[in-house]
Coordinates of C-alpha atoms in Angstrom, one line a residue:
Chain E
M1 CA -29.6 19.3 -57.2
D2 CA -26.3 18.6 -58.5
M3 CA -23.3 19.2 -56.2
K4 CA -19.8 18.0 -56.9
A5 CA -17.6 18.0 -53.8
S6 CA -14.2 19.0 -54.5
K7 CA -11.5 15.9 -53.7
K8 CA -10.9 15.8 -49.9
L9 CA -7.6 16.1 -48.5
G10 CA -5.9 12.9 -46.9
L11 CA -5.3 12.2 -43.8
K12 CA -1.7 13.4 -43.5
E13 CA -2.3 16.8 -45.2
R14 CA -5.4 17.3 -42.9
Y15 CA -3.4 16.6 -39.9
T16 CA -0.7 19.0 -40.6
L17 CA -3.3 21.8 -41.8
M18 CA -5.1 21.3 -38.7
T19 CA -2.5 21.1 -36.0
R20 CA 0.9 22.5 -37.1
D21 CA -0.4 24.9 -39.6
L22 CA -2.7 26.6 -36.7
A23 CA 0.2 27.1 -34.3
W24 CA 2.2 30.2 -34.2
T25 CA 5.7 31.3 -32.4
P26 CA 4.7 34.2 -30.1
T27 CA 6.7 37.6 -30.9
Y28 CA 5.3 39.6 -28.2
Q29 CA 7.0 37.7 -25.3
A30 CA 9.5 35.2 -25.4
V31 CA 8.9 31.6 -26.2
K32 CA 10.2 30.8 -22.6
D33 CA 8.0 32.6 -20.7
V34 CA 5.0 31.5 -22.4
F35 CA 6.0 27.9 -21.9
P36 CA 8.0 28.4 -18.6
L37 CA 8.1 24.5 -17.3
T38 CA 9.7 23.3 -20.4
E39 CA 13.1 23.0 -19.1
Y40 CA 13.3 22.7 -15.2
E41 CA 13.2 18.9 -15.5
G42 CA 16.2 18.5 -17.6
I43 CA 14.5 17.2 -20.8
K44 CA 16.0 18.6 -24.0
I45 CA 13.8 18.9 -27.0
H46 CA 15.0 20.3 -30.3
D47 CA 12.3 20.2 -32.8
W48 CA 8.8 19.7 -31.2
D49 CA 7.7 19.5 -35.0
K50 CA 9.2 15.9 -35.0
F51 CA 6.1 14.8 -32.9
E52 CA 2.9 13.4 -35.0
D53 CA 0.0 11.6 -33.8
P54 CA -0.1 8.2 -35.8
F55 CA -3.7 8.3 -35.4
R56 CA -3.8 11.6 -37.2
M57 CA -6.7 12.8 -35.3
T58 CA -7.7 16.4 -36.1
M59 CA -10.2 18.3 -33.5
D60 CA -13.0 18.3 -36.2
S61 CA -12.9 14.0 -36.5
Y62 CA -12.4 14.2 -32.7
W63 CA -15.7 15.9 -32.0
K64 CA -17.4 13.7 -34.6
Y65 CA -16.5 10.4 -33.2
Q66 CA -16.8 11.5 -29.6
A67 CA -20.4 12.4 -30.3
E68 CA -20.9 9.2 -32.0
K69 CA -19.8 7.5 -28.9
E70 CA -22.0 9.7 -26.5
R71 CA -24.9 9.1 -28.4
K72 CA -24.5 5.4 -28.4
L73 CA -23.6 5.4 -24.7
Y74 CA -26.4 7.5 -23.4
A75 CA -28.9 5.4 -25.6
I76 CA -27.6 2.4 -23.5
I77 CA -28.0 4.0 -20.2
D78 CA -31.2 4.9 -20.9
A79 CA -32.4 1.4 -21.9
F80 CA -30.4 0.1 -18.8
T81 CA -32.7 2.5 -16.2
Q82 CA -35.8 2.1 -17.8
N83 CA -35.4 -1.8 -18.2
N84 CA -34.7 -2.4 -14.3
G85 CA -31.2 -2.7 -15.1
H86 CA -29.8 -2.7 -11.2
L87 CA -32.0 -5.9 -10.8
G88 CA -30.2 -7.9 -13.9
V89 CA -26.7 -8.2 -12.4
T90 CA -25.9 -11.7 -11.4
D91 CA -25.7 -11.0 -7.6
A92 CA -25.6 -7.7 -5.9
R93 CA -22.1 -8.6 -4.4
Y94 CA -20.9 -7.4 -7.6
I95 CA -22.4 -4.1 -7.0
N96 CA -19.6 -3.4 -4.6
A97 CA -17.1 -3.5 -7.3
L98 CA -18.9 -0.6 -8.7
K99 CA -18.5 1.3 -5.4
L100 CA -15.1 0.8 -5.3
F101 CA -15.0 1.8 -9.0
L102 CA -16.7 4.9 -8.2
T103 CA -14.8 6.4 -4.8
G104 CA -11.5 5.0 -6.5
I105 CA -11.2 5.5 -10.0
T106 CA -14.0 8.3 -11.0
P107 CA -12.5 11.1 -9.0
V108 CA -9.1 10.6 -10.5
E109 CA -10.3 10.3 -13.9
Y110 CA -11.3 13.8 -13.3
M111 CA -7.5 14.6 -12.0
A112 CA -6.4 13.1 -15.3
H113 CA -8.6 15.5 -17.3
R114 CA -6.6 18.7 -15.1
G115 CA -3.3 17.0 -15.4
F116 CA -3.7 17.1 -19.4
A117 CA -5.2 20.3 -19.4
H118 CA -2.3 21.7 -17.7
I119 CA 0.6 20.2 -19.4
G120 CA -1.3 20.6 -22.9
R121 CA -1.1 24.2 -22.0
Q122 CA 2.5 23.8 -21.4
Y123 CA 4.0 21.9 -24.1
P124 CA 5.3 24.4 -27.3
G125 CA 4.6 21.8 -29.9
A126 CA 1.4 21.6 -31.5
G127 CA 1.1 18.1 -32.0
P128 CA 1.4 16.9 -28.4
R129 CA -0.5 19.9 -27.4
V130 CA -3.5 18.9 -29.6
A131 CA -3.1 15.3 -28.4
C132 CA -3.4 16.6 -24.6
L133 CA -6.3 18.7 -25.2
M134 CA -8.3 16.0 -26.5
Q135 CA -7.0 13.4 -23.7
S136 CA -8.3 16.1 -21.3
L137 CA -11.5 16.2 -22.8
D138 CA -11.8 12.5 -22.8
E139 CA -10.9 12.2 -19.3
I140 CA -13.4 14.5 -17.9
R141 CA -16.1 12.3 -20.4
H142 CA -14.9 9.7 -18.2
A143 CA -15.6 11.1 -15.1
Q144 CA -19.1 12.3 -16.0
T145 CA -20.2 9.4 -17.9
Q146 CA -19.2 7.0 -15.0
I147 CA -21.2 9.1 -12.6
H148 CA -24.1 9.6 -14.8
S149 CA -24.0 5.5 -15.3
L150 CA -23.6 4.6 -11.9
S151 CA -26.4 7.0 -10.6
N152 CA -28.8 4.6 -11.2
Y153 CA -27.4 2.1 -8.8
N154 CA -27.3 4.9 -6.4
K155 CA -31.0 5.1 -6.5
Y156 CA -31.4 1.3 -4.8
Y157 CA -28.2 0.3 -3.1
N158 CA -26.2 1.9 -0.3
G159 CA -22.3 3.1 -0.2
F160 CA -22.6 5.3 -3.6
Q161 CA -23.9 8.8 -2.0
N162 CA -20.5 10.2 -0.6
W163 CA -18.0 9.1 -2.9
R164 CA -16.5 12.5 -3.7
H165 CA -16.1 13.4 -0.1
Q166 CA -15.0 10.1 0.7
H167 CA -12.0 10.3 -1.9
D168 CA -10.4 12.7 -0.3
R169 CA -10.5 11.1 3.3
V170 CA -11.2 7.3 3.2
W171 CA -7.8 5.2 4.1
Y172 CA -7.8 3.3 1.1
L173 CA -8.9 5.8 -1.3
S174 CA -5.4 7.9 -0.5
V175 CA -3.9 5.1 -2.5
P176 CA -5.5 6.3 -6.1
K177 CA -5.6 9.8 -4.9
S178 CA -2.1 10.2 -3.7
F179 CA -0.9 8.3 -6.9
F180 CA -2.4 11.5 -9.0
D181 CA -1.9 14.2 -6.8
D182 CA 1.8 12.9 -7.0
A183 CA 2.1 12.9 -10.8
V184 CA 0.2 16.2 -11.2
S185 CA 2.6 17.8 -8.8
G186 CA 5.4 16.6 -11.3
G187 CA 6.5 18.7 -14.2
P188 CA 4.9 18.4 -17.7
F189 CA 7.7 15.7 -18.8
E190 CA 7.4 13.6 -15.7
Y191 CA 3.6 13.7 -15.6
I192 CA 3.1 12.5 -19.3
I193 CA 5.6 9.4 -18.4
A194 CA 3.5 8.6 -15.3
I195 CA 0.1 9.1 -16.9
G196 CA 0.4 8.5 -20.3
F197 CA 2.9 6.0 -20.7
A198 CA 3.5 4.0 -17.2
F199 CA -0.3 4.1 -16.6
E200 CA -2.1 4.2 -19.6
Y201 CA 0.2 1.8 -22.2
V202 CA 1.8 -0.5 -19.4
L203 CA -0.9 -0.9 -17.0
T204 CA -4.7 0.5 -17.7
N205 CA -5.7 -2.6 -19.8
L206 CA -5.2 -4.6 -16.7
L207 CA -8.0 -2.2 -15.0
F208 CA -10.3 -1.8 -18.0
V209 CA -10.6 -4.8 -20.5
P210 CA -10.8 -7.5 -17.8
F211 CA -13.2 -5.2 -15.4
I212 CA -15.5 -4.5 -18.1
S213 CA -15.7 -7.6 -19.7
G214 CA -16.5 -8.7 -16.4
A215 CA -19.2 -6.2 -16.2
A216 CA -20.8 -7.6 -19.1
Y217 CA -20.1 -11.0 -17.8
N218 CA -22.2 -10.0 -14.9
G219 CA -25.5 -8.5 -16.6
D220 CA -24.1 -5.1 -15.9
M221 CA -25.0 -3.1 -18.9
G222 CA -24.6 0.4 -17.3
A223 CA -20.6 -0.4 -16.5
M224 CA -20.0 -2.3 -19.8
A225 CA -21.4 1.2 -21.5
F226 CA -19.3 3.5 -19.7
G227 CA -16.3 1.0 -19.5
F228 CA -16.1 0.2 -23.3
S229 CA -17.0 3.7 -24.0
A230 CA -13.9 5.1 -22.2
Q231 CA -11.8 2.5 -23.3
S232 CA -12.3 3.4 -26.8
D233 CA -10.4 6.7 -26.0
E234 CA -7.8 4.8 -24.4
S235 CA -6.4 3.7 -27.4
R236 CA -5.5 7.0 -28.4
H237 CA -4.2 7.8 -24.9
M238 CA -2.0 4.6 -25.1
T239 CA -0.9 5.7 -28.4
L240 CA 0.1 9.5 -27.1
G241 CA 2.1 7.7 -24.3
L242 CA 4.1 5.6 -26.6
E243 CA 4.5 8.4 -29.4
V244 CA 6.0 10.8 -26.5
I245 CA 8.2 8.4 -25.2
K246 CA 9.7 8.0 -28.3
F247 CA 9.7 11.3 -29.1
I248 CA 11.6 12.4 -25.9
L249 CA 14.0 9.7 -26.5
E250 CA 14.8 10.7 -30.1
Q251 CA 15.2 14.3 -29.2
D252 CA 18.3 14.0 -27.2
P253 CA 20.2 11.0 -25.8
A254 CA 20.6 12.8 -22.4
N255 CA 17.1 12.4 -22.0
L256 CA 17.4 8.6 -21.4
P257 CA 18.3 8.3 -17.9
I258 CA 15.9 10.8 -16.9
V259 CA 13.2 8.8 -18.6
Q260 CA 14.4 5.7 -17.5
A261 CA 14.0 6.8 -13.8
W262 CA 10.6 7.9 -14.1
I263 CA 9.6 4.7 -15.6
D264 CA 11.1 2.6 -12.7
K265 CA 9.1 5.0 -10.4
W266 CA 5.8 5.5 -12.1
F267 CA 5.4 1.5 -13.1
W268 CA 5.9 0.6 -9.6
R269 CA 3.6 3.3 -8.2
G270 CA 1.0 2.4 -10.7
Y271 CA 1.3 -1.3 -10.4
R272 CA 0.7 -1.1 -6.5
V273 CA -2.8 1.2 -7.2
L274 CA -3.6 -1.9 -9.3
T275 CA -4.0 -3.9 -6.1
L276 CA -7.3 -2.8 -5.8
V277 CA -8.3 -4.5 -9.0
A278 CA -6.4 -7.6 -8.4
M279 CA -8.7 -8.2 -5.5
M280 CA -11.7 -6.9 -7.7
M281 CA -11.1 -9.4 -10.3
D282 CA -10.4 -12.2 -8.2
Y283 CA -12.8 -11.8 -5.1
M284 CA -15.6 -9.4 -6.2
L285 CA -17.0 -10.4 -9.4
P286 CA -19.6 -13.3 -9.1
K287 CA -18.5 -14.9 -12.5
R288 CA -15.1 -14.3 -13.5
V289 CA -13.7 -13.9 -16.7
M290 CA -10.3 -14.5 -16.1
S291 CA -8.1 -14.4 -12.9
W292 CA -5.6 -11.4 -11.9
K293 CA -2.7 -13.9 -12.5
E294 CA -4.1 -14.6 -16.2
A295 CA -4.7 -10.8 -16.8
W296 CA -0.9 -10.2 -15.5
E297 CA 0.2 -12.6 -18.2
I298 CA -1.4 -11.4 -20.8
Y299 CA -1.6 -7.6 -20.5
A300 CA 1.7 -7.4 -18.6
E301 CA 4.1 -10.3 -19.2
Q302 CA 3.4 -10.7 -22.9
N303 CA 2.3 -7.5 -24.1
G304 CA 4.5 -5.3 -21.7
G305 CA 7.3 -7.5 -22.7
A306 CA 6.8 -6.9 -26.4
L307 CA 6.8 -2.9 -25.7
F308 CA 10.2 -3.1 -23.5
A309 CA 11.7 -5.2 -26.6
D310 CA 10.6 -2.6 -28.8
L311 CA 11.8 0.3 -27.0
A312 CA 15.1 -1.8 -26.2
R313 CA 16.6 0.1 -29.4
Y314 CA 16.6 3.6 -27.5
G315 CA 18.2 1.9 -24.4
I316 CA 15.1 1.8 -22.3
K317 CA 15.1 -1.2 -20.1
V318 CA 12.2 -3.2 -18.1
P319 CA 11.2 -1.4 -15.2
K320 CA 13.1 -1.9 -11.9
G321 CA 10.5 -3.6 -10.1
W322 CA 9.0 -5.7 -13.0
E323 CA 10.5 -8.8 -11.7
Q324 CA 9.0 -8.6 -8.3
A325 CA 5.4 -7.4 -9.7
C326 CA 5.7 -10.8 -11.8
K327 CA 6.3 -13.1 -8.6
E328 CA 3.5 -11.2 -6.9
K329 CA 1.0 -12.1 -9.4
D330 CA 0.4 -15.5 -7.3
H331 CA -0.6 -13.4 -4.0
L332 CA -1.7 -10.1 -4.5
S333 CA -5.3 -10.5 -5.0
H334 CA -5.4 -12.7 -1.9
L335 CA -3.4 -10.5 0.6
A336 CA -5.8 -7.2 -0.6
W337 CA -8.9 -9.1 -0.1
N338 CA -8.0 -10.6 3.5
T339 CA -7.2 -6.9 4.3
F340 CA -10.6 -5.4 3.1
Y341 CA -12.5 -8.4 4.9
S342 CA -10.6 -7.6 8.0
Y343 CA -11.2 -3.9 7.8
G344 CA -14.8 -4.4 6.4
M345 CA -16.2 -2.0 8.8
A346 CA -14.1 0.9 7.8
A347 CA -14.9 0.8 4.1
P348 CA -18.3 1.9 2.3
F349 CA -18.7 -1.4 0.4
H350 CA -19.5 -4.7 1.7
T351 CA -16.8 -7.6 1.8
W352 CA -17.1 -11.3 2.6
A353 CA -15.4 -14.6 2.9
P354 CA -15.3 -16.5 -0.7
S355 CA -17.9 -19.6 -0.8
E356 CA -16.4 -23.1 -1.0
K357 CA -17.2 -22.8 -4.7
D358 CA -15.4 -19.5 -5.2
M359 CA -12.4 -21.2 -3.5
E360 CA -12.3 -24.1 -5.8
W361 CA -11.9 -21.5 -8.6
L362 CA -9.2 -19.7 -6.8
S363 CA -7.3 -23.1 -6.2
A364 CA -7.8 -24.1 -9.8
K365 CA -6.6 -20.4 -11.1
Y366 CA -3.8 -20.2 -8.4
P367 CA -2.3 -24.0 -8.1
D368 CA 0.9 -23.3 -6.4
T369 CA -0.8 -20.5 -3.6
F370 CA -4.0 -20.7 -2.8
D371 CA -4.8 -24.0 -1.1
K372 CA -1.2 -23.7 0.5
Y373 CA -1.2 -20.2 1.9
Y374 CA -4.5 -18.7 1.9
R375 CA -7.3 -21.1 1.9
S376 CA -6.8 -22.0 5.7
L377 CA -7.5 -17.9 6.4
W378 CA -10.9 -18.2 4.6
T379 CA -12.1 -21.5 6.3
H380 CA -11.0 -19.8 9.6
Y381 CA -13.4 -16.8 8.7
A382 CA -15.9 -18.7 7.6
R383 CA -16.3 -21.1 10.8
E384 CA -16.0 -17.8 13.2
Q385 CA -18.7 -16.2 11.2
A386 CA -20.6 -19.3 11.5
E387 CA -20.6 -19.1 15.0
G388 CA -21.4 -15.3 15.1
R389 CA -18.2 -13.9 15.6
R390 CA -17.6 -12.3 11.8
Y391 CA -14.0 -11.0 12.4
Y392 CA -13.5 -7.5 12.2
S393 CA -9.9 -5.7 12.9
T394 CA -10.3 -2.9 15.3
T395 CA -6.5 -1.8 15.4
L396 CA -5.2 0.5 12.6
P397 CA -2.6 -0.8 10.2
M398 CA 1.0 0.6 9.4
L399 CA 0.9 2.2 5.9
C400 CA 3.8 2.6 3.3
Q401 CA 4.9 5.9 3.0
I402 CA 4.8 5.8 -0.7
C403 CA 2.0 3.8 -2.0
Q404 CA 0.0 4.3 1.3
I405 CA -1.2 0.6 1.2
P406 CA -1.3 -1.0 4.8
M407 CA 2.0 -3.2 4.9
I408 CA 0.3 -6.3 3.8
F409 CA 2.8 -7.2 1.2
T410 CA 5.2 -10.4 1.8
E411 CA 8.6 -11.0 0.8
P412 CA 9.0 -11.5 -2.9
D413 CA 10.8 -15.1 -1.9
D414 CA 9.1 -15.8 1.2
P415 CA 5.2 -15.7 1.3
T416 CA 5.1 -16.4 5.0
K417 CA 6.9 -13.4 5.8
I418 CA 5.7 -9.5 5.7
A419 CA 8.2 -7.1 3.7
Y420 CA 9.5 -4.0 5.9
R421 CA 11.4 -1.5 4.8
E422 CA 12.9 1.7 6.0
S423 CA 14.5 5.0 5.2
D424 CA 16.1 7.6 8.0
Y425 CA 15.5 11.3 6.9
K426 CA 16.3 14.3 8.9
N427 CA 16.4 11.7 12.3
I428 CA 13.1 10.5 11.3
K429 CA 12.2 6.7 10.2
Y430 CA 9.8 6.0 7.4
H431 CA 8.5 2.6 6.3
F432 CA 7.9 1.0 2.9
C433 CA 6.2 -2.3 1.6
S434 CA 8.9 -2.8 -0.9
D435 CA 12.2 -1.8 -2.5
G436 CA 10.1 -0.2 -5.2
C437 CA 8.6 2.2 -2.9
K438 CA 11.4 2.6 -0.7
S439 CA 13.8 4.0 -3.7
I440 CA 10.9 6.1 -4.8
F441 CA 11.0 7.9 -1.4
D442 CA 15.2 8.0 -1.2
L443 CA 15.0 9.9 -4.6
E444 CA 12.8 12.4 -3.7
P445 CA 12.7 12.6 0.2
G446 CA 11.6 16.3 0.6
K447 CA 8.2 15.5 -1.6
Y448 CA 7.3 12.3 0.4
V449 CA 7.6 13.3 3.6
Q450 CA 4.4 15.5 3.0
S451 CA 2.1 12.5 2.5
W452 CA -1.2 12.8 4.1
L453 CA -1.6 9.2 5.7
P454 CA -5.0 8.2 6.8
V455 CA -3.5 6.4 9.7
H456 CA -1.2 9.2 10.8
Q457 CA -4.0 11.7 10.5
I458 CA -6.5 9.4 12.6
H459 CA -3.8 9.2 15.2
Q460 CA -3.2 12.7 15.2
G461 CA -7.1 13.6 15.8
N462 CA -7.4 14.9 12.3
C463 CA -10.3 12.7 11.1
F464 CA -13.0 13.2 13.4
P465 CA -16.2 15.2 12.9
S466 CA -15.6 18.9 14.5
D467 CA -18.5 18.6 17.2
V468 CA -16.6 15.9 19.4
D469 CA -14.1 16.0 22.0
P470 CA -11.6 13.0 22.2
G471 CA -11.0 13.7 25.8
K472 CA -14.6 12.9 26.8
P473 CA -15.1 9.8 28.7
G474 CA -16.9 7.2 26.3
F475 CA -15.3 8.8 23.3
N476 CA -15.4 5.7 20.5
P477 CA -12.6 6.6 17.8
L478 CA -13.9 4.1 15.5
A479 CA -17.4 5.3 15.3
E480 CA -16.6 8.9 15.1
V481 CA -14.0 8.4 12.0
L482 CA -17.0 6.3 10.3
R483 CA -19.1 9.4 11.0
W484 CA -16.3 11.9 9.5
Y485 CA -16.2 9.4 6.4
R486 CA -19.9 9.6 6.3
I487 CA -20.1 5.7 6.3
S488 CA -23.2 4.6 7.9
D489 CA -22.2 1.7 10.2
G490 CA -24.5 -1.3 9.5
I491 CA -25.9 0.2 6.4
D492 CA -23.0 1.0 4.1
N493 CA -20.4 -1.2 5.4
R494 CA -19.6 -4.8 6.9
D495 CA -20.2 -8.2 5.7
Y496 CA -22.8 -8.6 2.7
A497 CA -24.5 -11.4 4.5
D498 CA -25.7 -9.0 7.0
S499 CA -26.3 -5.9 4.7
P500 CA -29.3 -4.0 3.6
D501 CA -28.4 -4.3 0.1
K502 CA -28.4 -8.1 0.1
Q503 CA -32.0 -8.0 1.6
N504 CA -33.3 -5.5 -0.9
F505 CA -31.8 -7.2 -3.8
E506 CA -33.5 -10.5 -3.1
T507 CA -36.9 -8.8 -2.2
W508 CA -36.4 -6.6 -5.4
R509 CA -35.7 -9.8 -7.7
T510 CA -38.7 -11.5 -6.2
Q511 CA -40.9 -9.0 -6.9
A512 CA -39.5 -8.3 -10.6
T513 CA -40.0 -12.0 -12.1
G514 CA -43.8 -12.0 -10.6
N515 CA -46.9 -10.4 -8.9
Chain J
M1 CA 8.6 -12.7 -32.1
S2 CA 6.0 -10.7 -30.0
N3 CA 2.4 -10.3 -30.7
V4 CA 0.8 -7.1 -31.6
F5 CA -3.2 -7.1 -31.0
I6 CA -6.3 -5.0 -31.6
A7 CA -9.7 -5.4 -29.6
F8 CA -13.2 -4.2 -30.3
Q9 CA -16.7 -4.2 -28.8
R10 CA -18.5 -7.0 -30.2
N11 CA -21.4 -5.9 -32.5
E12 CA -22.7 -5.8 -36.1
E13 CA -19.9 -3.4 -37.4
T14 CA -16.8 -4.9 -36.1
R15 CA -17.9 -8.4 -37.2
A16 CA -17.3 -7.3 -40.6
I17 CA -14.1 -5.5 -39.6
I18 CA -12.8 -8.6 -37.9
D19 CA -13.6 -10.7 -40.8
A20 CA -11.5 -8.2 -43.1
I21 CA -8.6 -8.4 -40.9
V22 CA -8.7 -12.3 -40.7
A23 CA -8.6 -12.1 -44.7
D24 CA -5.7 -9.7 -44.4
N25 CA -3.5 -11.3 -42.1
P26 CA -3.5 -15.0 -42.3
Q27 CA -1.7 -15.7 -38.9
A28 CA -4.1 -13.8 -37.0
V29 CA -5.6 -15.3 -34.0
V30 CA -9.2 -14.6 -32.9
S31 CA -10.3 -14.7 -29.4
Q32 CA -14.0 -14.3 -28.4
Q33 CA -14.2 -12.6 -25.0
P34 CA -17.5 -11.5 -23.2
A35 CA -18.6 -8.2 -24.9
M36 CA -15.5 -8.1 -26.8
V37 CA -13.0 -9.6 -29.4
K38 CA -9.5 -9.7 -29.2
I39 CA -7.1 -10.2 -32.4
D40 CA -3.3 -11.0 -32.0
A41 CA -0.9 -11.3 -34.6
P42 CA 2.8 -11.9 -34.7
G43 CA 4.8 -8.9 -35.3
H44 CA 2.3 -7.1 -37.3
M45 CA -1.3 -6.6 -38.7
V46 CA -2.6 -4.4 -41.3
I47 CA -6.4 -3.3 -41.4
R48 CA -7.3 -2.3 -44.9
K49 CA -10.0 0.2 -45.6
S50 CA -10.9 -1.7 -49.1
T51 CA -11.3 -5.0 -47.4
I52 CA -13.8 -3.7 -44.8
E53 CA -15.7 -1.9 -47.2
Q54 CA -16.1 -5.3 -49.2
E55 CA -17.2 -6.9 -46.1
L56 CA -19.4 -4.1 -45.1
G57 CA -20.9 -3.4 -48.4
R58 CA -20.9 0.4 -47.9
E59 CA -17.9 3.0 -47.9
F60 CA -15.9 3.3 -44.5
D61 CA -13.8 5.7 -43.0
L62 CA -10.8 3.8 -41.2
Q63 CA -11.1 6.7 -38.5
E64 CA -14.6 5.1 -37.9
M65 CA -12.6 2.2 -35.9
Q66 CA -12.3 4.8 -33.1
V67 CA -16.1 4.0 -32.0
H68 CA -15.7 0.5 -31.6
L69 CA -12.0 0.0 -30.2
I70 CA -11.1 -1.4 -26.9
T71 CA -7.6 -1.2 -27.0
L72 CA -4.6 -1.9 -29.1
S73 CA -0.6 -2.7 -28.9
G74 CA 2.3 -1.8 -31.4
N75 CA 3.7 1.2 -33.1
I76 CA 0.6 2.6 -35.0
D77 CA 0.7 4.3 -38.6
E78 CA -2.8 5.2 -40.1
T79 CA -3.4 6.2 -43.7
D80 CA -6.5 7.1 -45.3
D81 CA -6.1 3.3 -46.7
E82 CA -4.7 1.5 -44.4
F83 CA -3.9 1.2 -40.3
R84 CA -0.8 -0.7 -39.5
L85 CA 0.7 -1.9 -36.1
T86 CA 3.9 -3.3 -35.8
W87 CA 6.7 -4.2 -33.3
N88 CA 10.4 -3.1 -34.5
Q89 CA 12.4 -5.9 -33.0

């Protein structure tokens, strides 16, 4: 059959027809009643049509390419499960990074889905609305593909089974959870600066690129597949973040100070969440692609530097906490892993002291700090452990009111001194880990006095199963908190050396290579 | 001048895309990392449909890059024929 298709429309024409031309101005209701949230944050938008997605992605192409990504992803997942992929990783220690990912990141992907659905509905402009709709669909896809990919590990290893339950309860999971809850409870403009710009553009490369490249390096085809599949959407998300910020700044000069304050706040909030990523890169991967410090230099200092130099033409400055974050690159992962090692009984994954070989690597990557400040800590722990006294802290740490991380961070210019900041509000004292977190509180104390701080909640008796009586003799608060967390003591937690995961992995690996 | 960059998953299709980028951007620096490739270029980078088609030996829609993209940095402008990344500094 001889069929001649008519000439295809160009990308620009197709974009116009499939986005702006499908929108209309409501007449039965006033525009401000249909979009009631666009004014209260003080952002002024005069012409929504000035926003254009530079990818010029339309819904029909979106479905086409997303379907292609899904087909590729699920083919890999099938091959991975059919081929005993869970035994192919370098070492079962690696799998603990995945437990951290599933409990800490996957639920916030779902929150990102809800957040973008919400703000997409609230924007009167068709361009950003369509881009937010796509991102909302991407984010739920990320949550789903992560759950599917990691479900294969859940069949064999401990600590994956209660990820959703734990996300709302376990102490350190309140760090990513409160970050996202903070963002979605902001207005539609704050949310997109928080997540679309500060998190996606400035910071997610640090989460996905080295971690997922690390997954591939450690033989984990499952995590590599969902990670790269998710990351292929991130390019679009980053672009949305950057285009929205330029659009807002071009719309009205009065928007600049509001946007700058959000950038200062959300850079610091996001950066603090990445503390978990820093220790994952430096301590949890048996084979490491690059150190946190190197990743920070490439993706934050070089790339972020380029971004802020570009935005300088609008009057945007580098975020307030930038300099401190750059100073902390030599310390962050060491401080964080020490905390998880010490509280290793209260997390549903395993921890361990770095081996002599690991420490050689750390010392080479951190020539100015590792040997000087941190090596002695690990040799001390290792000695204690060899003598049967594996150290577990049994006290509860003090938390920062904003980032909710224990007060572990040192003074930017004195790595031997823990940093403490405080503010008074209505005759109550609140504590912070840094100037960044303190200034976020001081701008909106009414919001942050409501924080659900896991340690405070334990002290108040809100983190025990309902069948226990804390007044009874022999009451063991730690055991009851673990039960409330649904952590099986001695199975899901504590040192990797003593774990059933380690034993099983060794047994199965032996079985896999012979009869 | 700051670098723009783009990173792809490492596979058969992106091998052709990367060769095309290198051909069109003499200043591009390619770095191979586990499972991915990152290409940096000072100030700007252009990715041309026609060059990719020559490398691949078939028709190529620039939006097909979406399937293999990992990350990028710079202001984007995409048309049917070209995909550009630039920093305005």
